Amino acid sequence: MSTARAVPTAKWQGWLTHTALSLGHVAVLFNAGAYIAMLPRVAGSLGVAPSFGTWTQTDFMIALAIGFPLAGALSRRYGDARVASGAYAAFALASLGCALAEELAAFLACRIVLGLSGGIALPVSQKLALGTVSERHKPLGLALWGLFALTPFTVGTTLGGWLADEHGWRWLFWSNIPIALLALQASIGSLPPSAPTAATRLDWTGFLLVSGVLMGTQNLLNLGNDFDWLNADEVMVLTLITGFCLPWAILHLLRQPDAFVDLRVLRSRNVAIALLALSLGFLGFQGLLSLLIVQLQLLLGYSSKLAGMVFLPMLLLSKPASIVAHQLSSRMDARWLASASLFGFALTYFWISRYDQPASFDQILWPKLAEGLCLGSLFAPLTVILLHGVAAAQQPRVMELVNLLRLASGAFGITLAGVVLYRRTPFHQSRFVERLTLLDPQTPAALERLIQQGFSPAAAEARLARTVTQHAAIFAIDEAFWLAGWLFVGLGMLVWLAQPTRPVIRSQRAENREVAFENLMEEP
């Protein structure tokens, strides 16, 4: 049930509400994208290792993922405006908690609440904002809304790095509060005169089971990476609990008429294939994005701002590519475009995997420019493949499942990229050490050059050891990109198993609905 207020009489009132809700939308997205560039500083401020600091991003994204289907369930019962108001109020309070937290446990709890409230706010605020403009101006409203959809992948990291360097990472959360309150006011203003609740029953059992499986899996990966997997009692217990909840959750969701998420939509071949491509694609993309930004700071000494600027070139081509891809997807078989984009990702990651010069910024610059082109052209064709043959009434349920698994996969990818780094760095380091012995003539020559530069013999040895560690980590990062390249090769072939899509003439309403779904899939 939608309870969005009718279009206001004065056009400026509608656009003002649209702008306020858009700003709230951006605030949620920046807490996903901009935060990545701040991770090393947050970990240092809280007094924890960077791997523990990563938990605050992965658990945030899992909560964000769970918020999408929860938003649908709550809005069907209480209406969009009520749900958006509650979500933005919780978002403001959680932001205050994050800004004041001094310990990891308190900060992590507030980040989870921040993610859940943000995940609820994203879809319902979009519906509210689009309800404030007339049908004739809805394409313009969607276009403006879409400008914000790719910010966490492009501008968000740069601005987040700048904010962390110049003002401190806590200012991300302080700035959330007035924006969330503005969006809260806009949501309250969208309440109709009376808003009776619907008779829709909330599937709290499904919500708890899905939350337990996703949070359990994510924390299993987090703990395993830091506590040596099945050698730790905590990991064993979490594995047993998650393994018990998973089949129970699947059986419950398949048998429940009004399930928290509808797994029955996977009977459609196109839905299953597009969902798999999006989920595994985000697993690779999000994992590598976080890995690269964090390691540029920890390993190569980049500032937060400079590390974020690595992704700025993606902005140049991502949105233009998105517009072109949307137009082409309705005029040709979308599998061609989706396959080309996925193969483009593969080539880009193979390109980056050749990175071997720590001081060479252009080795990352040009591949990131190409990655922006691939990113912008990915969502439109996959949306067409996903919704091909799906009834309009069923499409929102499909999108709830897709966004749940897509965002959760992105969180898994962040941890798995870290696993590759922490497992492969010691391997390459041992290989370097095997070669750098006093019997190798290159070793004394390298030490002699460092001594000539003013290092003492002990400092020269320490400097050589740091160089070995740095290059070992670079090789491990290269391997992560190389593995992701092969993953995207497989996804580029997978989409050809979907049913072909053909050029169709859509109504303006159907066109607007598809663009809205594309915008949601571009986040965060």
Tab-separated table of C-alpha atoms in Angstrom, residues 26-27 29-42 57 111 151-173 175-176 289 293 297 302-312:
chain	number	residue	atom	x	y	z
A	26	VAL	CA	22.614	10.782	-0.852
A	27	ALA	CA	23.451	10.785	2.872
A	29	LEU	CA	24.768	6.330	-0.037
A	30	PHE	CA	27.758	8.307	1.211
A	31	ASN	CA	27.825	6.172	4.343
A	32	ALA	CA	28.525	3.230	2.057
A	33	GLY	CA	30.890	4.771	-0.498
A	34	ALA	CA	32.607	7.624	1.305
A	35	TYR	CA	33.205	5.537	4.409
A	36	ILE	CA	35.522	3.114	2.567
A	37	ALA	CA	38.197	5.809	2.181
A	38	MET	CA	37.991	6.475	5.936
A	39	LEU	CA	38.445	2.868	7.106
A	40	PRO	CA	42.156	3.076	8.079
A	41	ARG	CA	41.574	6.276	10.043
A	42	VAL	CA	38.507	4.835	11.796
A	57	GLN	CA	31.707	-1.683	6.637
A	111	ARG	CA	26.774	1.191	12.090
A	151	THR	CA	28.048	8.582	-6.221
A	152	PRO	CA	29.330	5.934	-3.783
A	153	PHE	CA	31.359	4.379	-6.588
A	154	THR	CA	32.816	7.633	-7.911
A	155	VAL	CA	32.618	10.989	-6.120
A	156	GLY	CA	31.803	9.427	-2.755
A	157	THR	CA	35.220	7.920	-2.139
A	158	THR	CA	36.996	11.148	-3.080
A	159	LEU	CA	34.826	13.342	-0.873
A	160	GLY	CA	35.062	10.835	1.949
A	161	GLY	CA	38.857	10.875	1.742
A	162	TRP	CA	38.922	14.674	1.671
A	163	LEU	CA	36.599	14.877	4.680
A	164	ALA	CA	38.730	12.408	6.659
A	165	ASP	CA	41.962	14.286	5.857
A	166	GLU	CA	40.710	17.818	6.398
A	167	HIS	CA	38.110	17.544	9.170
A	168	GLY	CA	38.170	13.996	10.599
A	169	TRP	CA	36.069	10.927	9.848
A	170	ARG	CA	33.480	11.704	12.541
A	171	TRP	CA	32.248	14.624	10.467
A	172	LEU	CA	30.689	12.156	8.023
A	173	PHE	CA	28.262	11.204	10.791
A	175	SER	CA	26.815	15.862	8.626
A	176	ASN	CA	24.280	13.021	8.400
A	289	LEU	CA	37.120	-1.406	-4.484
A	293	ILE	CA	41.358	2.024	-1.386
A	297	GLN	CA	46.729	4.021	2.306
A	302	TYR	CA	48.461	7.453	0.107
A	303	SER	CA	46.358	9.976	1.990
A	304	SER	CA	42.633	9.204	2.303
A	305	LYS	CA	41.858	11.917	-0.244
A	306	LEU	CA	44.398	10.674	-2.799
A	307	ALA	CA	43.229	7.069	-2.384
A	308	GLY	CA	39.655	8.202	-3.020
A	309	MET	CA	40.728	10.138	-6.092
A	310	VAL	CA	41.841	6.879	-7.706
A	311	PHE	CA	38.152	6.212	-8.368
A	312	LEU	CA	37.302	9.702	-9.587
